[in-house]
Short mmCIF file of C-alpha atoms in Angstrom, two decimals:
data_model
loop_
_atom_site.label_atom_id
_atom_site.label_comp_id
_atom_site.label_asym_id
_atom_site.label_seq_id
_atom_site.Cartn_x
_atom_site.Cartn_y
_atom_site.Cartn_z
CA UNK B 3 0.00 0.00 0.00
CA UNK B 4 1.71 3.06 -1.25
CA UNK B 5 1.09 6.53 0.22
CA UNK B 6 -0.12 9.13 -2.52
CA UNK B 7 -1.60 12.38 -0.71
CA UNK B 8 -2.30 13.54 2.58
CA UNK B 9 -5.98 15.72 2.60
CA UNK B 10 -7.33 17.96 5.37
CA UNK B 11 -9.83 14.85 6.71
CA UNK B 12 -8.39 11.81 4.90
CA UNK B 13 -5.16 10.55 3.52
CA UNK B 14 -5.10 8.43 0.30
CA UNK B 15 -2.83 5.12 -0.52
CA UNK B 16 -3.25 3.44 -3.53
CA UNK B 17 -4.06 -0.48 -3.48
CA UNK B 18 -2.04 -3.03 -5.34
CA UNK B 19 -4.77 -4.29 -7.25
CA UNK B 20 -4.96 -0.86 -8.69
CA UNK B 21 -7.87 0.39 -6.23
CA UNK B 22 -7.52 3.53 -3.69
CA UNK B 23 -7.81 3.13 0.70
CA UNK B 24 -9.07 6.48 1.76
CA UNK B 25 -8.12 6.91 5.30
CA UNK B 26 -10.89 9.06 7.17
CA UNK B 27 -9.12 11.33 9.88
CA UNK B 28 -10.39 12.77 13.11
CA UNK B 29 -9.46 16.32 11.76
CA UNK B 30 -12.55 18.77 10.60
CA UNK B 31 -12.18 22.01 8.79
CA UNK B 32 -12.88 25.33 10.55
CA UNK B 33 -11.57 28.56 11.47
CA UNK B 34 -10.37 29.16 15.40
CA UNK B 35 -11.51 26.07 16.44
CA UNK B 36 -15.20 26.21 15.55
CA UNK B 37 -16.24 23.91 12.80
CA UNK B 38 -16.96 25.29 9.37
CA UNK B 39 -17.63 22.78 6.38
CA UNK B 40 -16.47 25.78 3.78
CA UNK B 41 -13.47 26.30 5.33
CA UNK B 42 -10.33 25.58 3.78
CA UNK B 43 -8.40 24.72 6.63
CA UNK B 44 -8.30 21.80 9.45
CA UNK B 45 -9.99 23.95 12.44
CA UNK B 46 -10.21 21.52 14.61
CA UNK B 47 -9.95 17.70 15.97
CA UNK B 48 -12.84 15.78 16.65
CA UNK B 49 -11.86 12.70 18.21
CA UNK B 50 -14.50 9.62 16.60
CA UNK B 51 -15.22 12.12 13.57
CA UNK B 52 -13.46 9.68 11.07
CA UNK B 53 -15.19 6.91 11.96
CA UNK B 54 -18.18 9.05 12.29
CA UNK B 55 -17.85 10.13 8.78
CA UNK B 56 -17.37 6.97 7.12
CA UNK B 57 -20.55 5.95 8.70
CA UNK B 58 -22.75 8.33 6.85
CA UNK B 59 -20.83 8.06 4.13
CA UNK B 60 -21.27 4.47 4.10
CA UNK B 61 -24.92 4.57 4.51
CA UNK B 62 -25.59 7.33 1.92
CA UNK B 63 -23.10 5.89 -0.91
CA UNK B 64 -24.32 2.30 -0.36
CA UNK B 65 -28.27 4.08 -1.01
CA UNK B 66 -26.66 5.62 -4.19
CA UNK B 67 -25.55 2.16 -5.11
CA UNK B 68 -28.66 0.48 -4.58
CA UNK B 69 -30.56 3.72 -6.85
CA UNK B 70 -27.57 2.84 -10.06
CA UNK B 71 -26.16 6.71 -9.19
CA UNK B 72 -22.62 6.38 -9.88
CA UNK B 73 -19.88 6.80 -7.43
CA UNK B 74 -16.40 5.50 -6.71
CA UNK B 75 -17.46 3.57 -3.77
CA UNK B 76 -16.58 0.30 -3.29
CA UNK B 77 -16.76 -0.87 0.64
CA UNK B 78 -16.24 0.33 3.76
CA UNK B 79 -14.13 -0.69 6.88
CA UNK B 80 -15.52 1.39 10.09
CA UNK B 81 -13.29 -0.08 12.51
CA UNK B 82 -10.33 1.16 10.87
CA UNK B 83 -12.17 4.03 9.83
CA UNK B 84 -11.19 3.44 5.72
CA UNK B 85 -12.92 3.44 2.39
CA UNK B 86 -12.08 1.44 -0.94
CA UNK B 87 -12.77 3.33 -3.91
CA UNK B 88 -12.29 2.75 -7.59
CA UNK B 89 -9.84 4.66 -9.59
CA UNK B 90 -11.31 8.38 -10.59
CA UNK B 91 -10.07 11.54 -12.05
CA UNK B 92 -10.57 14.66 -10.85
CA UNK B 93 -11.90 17.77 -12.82
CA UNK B 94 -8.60 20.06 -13.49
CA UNK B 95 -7.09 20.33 -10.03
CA UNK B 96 -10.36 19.40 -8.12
CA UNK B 97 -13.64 21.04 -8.11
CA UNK B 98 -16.38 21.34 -5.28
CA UNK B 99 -19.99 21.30 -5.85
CA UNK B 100 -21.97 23.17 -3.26
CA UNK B 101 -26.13 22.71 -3.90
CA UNK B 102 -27.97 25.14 -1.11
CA UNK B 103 -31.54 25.28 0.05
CA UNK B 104 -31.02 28.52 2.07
CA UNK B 105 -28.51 31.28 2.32
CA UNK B 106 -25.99 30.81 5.26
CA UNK B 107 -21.82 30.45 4.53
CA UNK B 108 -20.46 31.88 2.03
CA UNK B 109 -23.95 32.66 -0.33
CA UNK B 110 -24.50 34.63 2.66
CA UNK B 111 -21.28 36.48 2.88
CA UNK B 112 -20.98 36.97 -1.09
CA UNK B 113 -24.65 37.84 -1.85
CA UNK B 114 -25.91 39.86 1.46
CA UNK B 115 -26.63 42.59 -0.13
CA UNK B 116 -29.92 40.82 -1.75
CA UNK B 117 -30.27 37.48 0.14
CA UNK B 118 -31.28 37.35 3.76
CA UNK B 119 -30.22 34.33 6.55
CA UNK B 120 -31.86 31.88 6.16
CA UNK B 121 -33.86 32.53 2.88
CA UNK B 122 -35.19 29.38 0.69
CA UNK B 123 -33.26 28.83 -2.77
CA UNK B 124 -34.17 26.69 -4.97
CA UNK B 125 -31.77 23.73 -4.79
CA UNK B 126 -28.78 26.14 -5.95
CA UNK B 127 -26.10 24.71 -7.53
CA UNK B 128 -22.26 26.64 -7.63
CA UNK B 129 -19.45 25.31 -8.56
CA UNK B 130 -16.07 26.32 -6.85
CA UNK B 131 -12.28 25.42 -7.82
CA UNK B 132 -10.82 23.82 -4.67
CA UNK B 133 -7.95 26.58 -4.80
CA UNK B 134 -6.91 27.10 -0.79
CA UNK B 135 -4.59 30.42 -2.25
CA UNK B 136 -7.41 31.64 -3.81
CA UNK B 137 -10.16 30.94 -1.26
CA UNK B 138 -12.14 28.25 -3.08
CA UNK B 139 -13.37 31.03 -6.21
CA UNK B 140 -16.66 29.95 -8.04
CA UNK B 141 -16.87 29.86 -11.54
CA UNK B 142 -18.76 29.74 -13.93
CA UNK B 143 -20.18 26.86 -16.71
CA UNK B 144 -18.87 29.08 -19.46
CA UNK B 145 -15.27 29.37 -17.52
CA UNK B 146 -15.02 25.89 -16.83
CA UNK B 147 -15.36 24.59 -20.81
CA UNK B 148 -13.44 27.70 -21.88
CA UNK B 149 -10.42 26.72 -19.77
CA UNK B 150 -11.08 23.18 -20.44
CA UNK B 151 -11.55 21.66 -16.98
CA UNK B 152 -14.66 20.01 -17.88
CA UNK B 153 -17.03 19.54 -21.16
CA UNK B 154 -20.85 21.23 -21.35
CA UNK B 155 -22.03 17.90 -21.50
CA UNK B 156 -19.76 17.20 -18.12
CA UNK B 157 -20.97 20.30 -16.54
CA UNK B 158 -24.99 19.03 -17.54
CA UNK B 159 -24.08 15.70 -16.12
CA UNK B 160 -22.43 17.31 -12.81
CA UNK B 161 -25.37 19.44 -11.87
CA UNK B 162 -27.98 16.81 -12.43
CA UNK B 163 -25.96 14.13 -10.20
CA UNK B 164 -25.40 17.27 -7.80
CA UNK B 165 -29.76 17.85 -7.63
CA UNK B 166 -30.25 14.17 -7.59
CA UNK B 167 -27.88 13.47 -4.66
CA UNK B 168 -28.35 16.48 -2.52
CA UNK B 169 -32.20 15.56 -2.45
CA UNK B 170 -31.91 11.93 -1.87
CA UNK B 171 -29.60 13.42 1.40
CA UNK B 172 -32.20 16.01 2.37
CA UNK B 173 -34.63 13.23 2.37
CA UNK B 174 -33.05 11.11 4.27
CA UNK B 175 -32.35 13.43 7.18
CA UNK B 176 -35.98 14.91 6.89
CA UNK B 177 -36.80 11.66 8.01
CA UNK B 178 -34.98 12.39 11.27
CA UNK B 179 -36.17 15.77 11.88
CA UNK B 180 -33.62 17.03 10.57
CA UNK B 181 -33.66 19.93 7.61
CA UNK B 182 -30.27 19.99 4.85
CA UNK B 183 -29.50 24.08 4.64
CA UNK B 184 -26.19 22.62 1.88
CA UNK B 185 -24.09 20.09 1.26
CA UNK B 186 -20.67 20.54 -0.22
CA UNK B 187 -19.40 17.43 -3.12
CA UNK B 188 -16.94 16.43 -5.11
CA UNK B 189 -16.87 14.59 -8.47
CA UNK B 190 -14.63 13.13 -10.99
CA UNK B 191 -14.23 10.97 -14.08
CA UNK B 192 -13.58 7.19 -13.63
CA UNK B 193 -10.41 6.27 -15.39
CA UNK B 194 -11.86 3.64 -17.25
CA UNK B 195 -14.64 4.80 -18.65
CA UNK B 196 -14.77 8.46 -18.28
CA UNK B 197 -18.23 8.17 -16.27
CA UNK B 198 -18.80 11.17 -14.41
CA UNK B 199 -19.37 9.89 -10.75
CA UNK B 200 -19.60 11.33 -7.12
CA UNK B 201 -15.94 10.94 -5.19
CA UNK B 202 -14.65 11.59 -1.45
CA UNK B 203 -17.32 11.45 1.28
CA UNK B 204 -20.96 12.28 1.84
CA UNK B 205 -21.21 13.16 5.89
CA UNK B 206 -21.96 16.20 8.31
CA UNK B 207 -18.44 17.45 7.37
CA UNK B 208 -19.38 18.16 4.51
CA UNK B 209 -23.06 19.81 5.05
CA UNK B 210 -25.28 22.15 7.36
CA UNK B 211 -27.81 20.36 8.99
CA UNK B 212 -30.19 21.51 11.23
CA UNK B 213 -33.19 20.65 13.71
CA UNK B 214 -35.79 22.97 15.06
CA UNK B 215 -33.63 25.70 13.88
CA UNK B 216 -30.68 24.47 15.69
CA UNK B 217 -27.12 23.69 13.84
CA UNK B 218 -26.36 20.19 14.38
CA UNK B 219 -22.50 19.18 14.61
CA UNK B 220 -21.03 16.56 12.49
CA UNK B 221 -21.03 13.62 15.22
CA UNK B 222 -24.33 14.56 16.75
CA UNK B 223 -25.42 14.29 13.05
CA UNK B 224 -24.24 10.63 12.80
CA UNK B 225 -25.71 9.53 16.36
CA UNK B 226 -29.13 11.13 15.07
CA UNK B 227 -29.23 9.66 11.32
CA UNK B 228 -27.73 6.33 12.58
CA UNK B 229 -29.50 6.00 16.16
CA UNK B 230 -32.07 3.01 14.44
CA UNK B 231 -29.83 1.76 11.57
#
């Protein structure tokens, strides 16, 4: 098992058969020790938030599966808090997919001039390069063909998988009580095919959840969507 990349939340070692270990860590992004899921830096450390992770991402991926939406996902090993995934591509130098049903974060920050806290959107879909010097800028559909990090018909593709996802997630945790404000994603191409399929995690790292009004952190988030399962 070869070591390829350490991440913020999970290291990566490729497989000898050719397949990738992701390696879910304990560490969370954030600024100043308060957890922050658009934050491009490790804020703070959790202790059980890898496992914790894995978990949801385990029981959302393995739903994907069972729906034919394509991911990298292959299994899961909680105890040792590690994922096998198929080999995928990422867009350019990585891309993040934010879809948002109300303005908090950085739609907030960006857009308070017209949006208010809290407002409804309409399963809102941005697209940011994962570009920590730069602080994670969006851009555009137009941007991304023109500088060839992804195709129109890529970009189509993405956004669908992104609606399709994010409201098979909200679903599930509206069955909890619990309401989805965003969720943050990442996709790439499978080298094989080309397939455009989700990659890296689905879990409350990666999200705003909250319940009666009330923000939800990312291991309370398992306990509650997990409690019965």
């Amino acid at each position: 098992m070869k070591h390829v990349y350490t991440g913020k939340t999970k290291d990566v070692y490729e497989l000898d058969n050719g397949n990738y270990l992701l390696k879910f860590k304990d560490d969370v992004t954030g600024e100043n020790g308060v957890f922050d899921p658009g934050a491009n830096t490790v804020g703070l450390v959790m202790e059980g938030a890898g496992r914790a992770g894995l978990r949801l991402t385990k029981f959302f991926f393995e739903k994907l599966k069972a729906l034919n939406i394509p991911t990298h996902y292959i299994d899961a090993d909680i105890e040792n808090a590690a994922m096998t995934v198929a080999p995928a591509t990422v867009f350019g130098k990585g891309l993040e997919v934010i879809c948002r049903y109300r303005a908090v974060g950085s739609f907030l920050r960006r857009y308070g001039l017209y949006a208010q806290e809290g407002q409804s959107l309409d399963a809102f879909v941005e697209v940011t390069l994962k570009d920590d010097e730069r602080q994670d800028p969006p851009i555009s559909k137009s941007a991304l063909e023109m500088l060839g990090i992804l195709s129109a018909e890529e970009y189509a593709t993405l956004e669908q998988l992104t609606k399709q996802i994010s409201q098979l997630v909200k679903d599930e945790l509206s069955k909890k009580g619990i309401e989805l404000y965003d969720i943050k994603l990442e996709f790439g191409r499978m080298n094989k095919s080309q397939e455009v399929v989700l990659i890296d995690e689905i879990s409350g790292g990666n999200m705003r959840a909250y319940k009666d009004g009330v923000y939800i952190e990312p291991l309370e988030l398992e306990k509650l969507m997990l409690a019965a399962e």
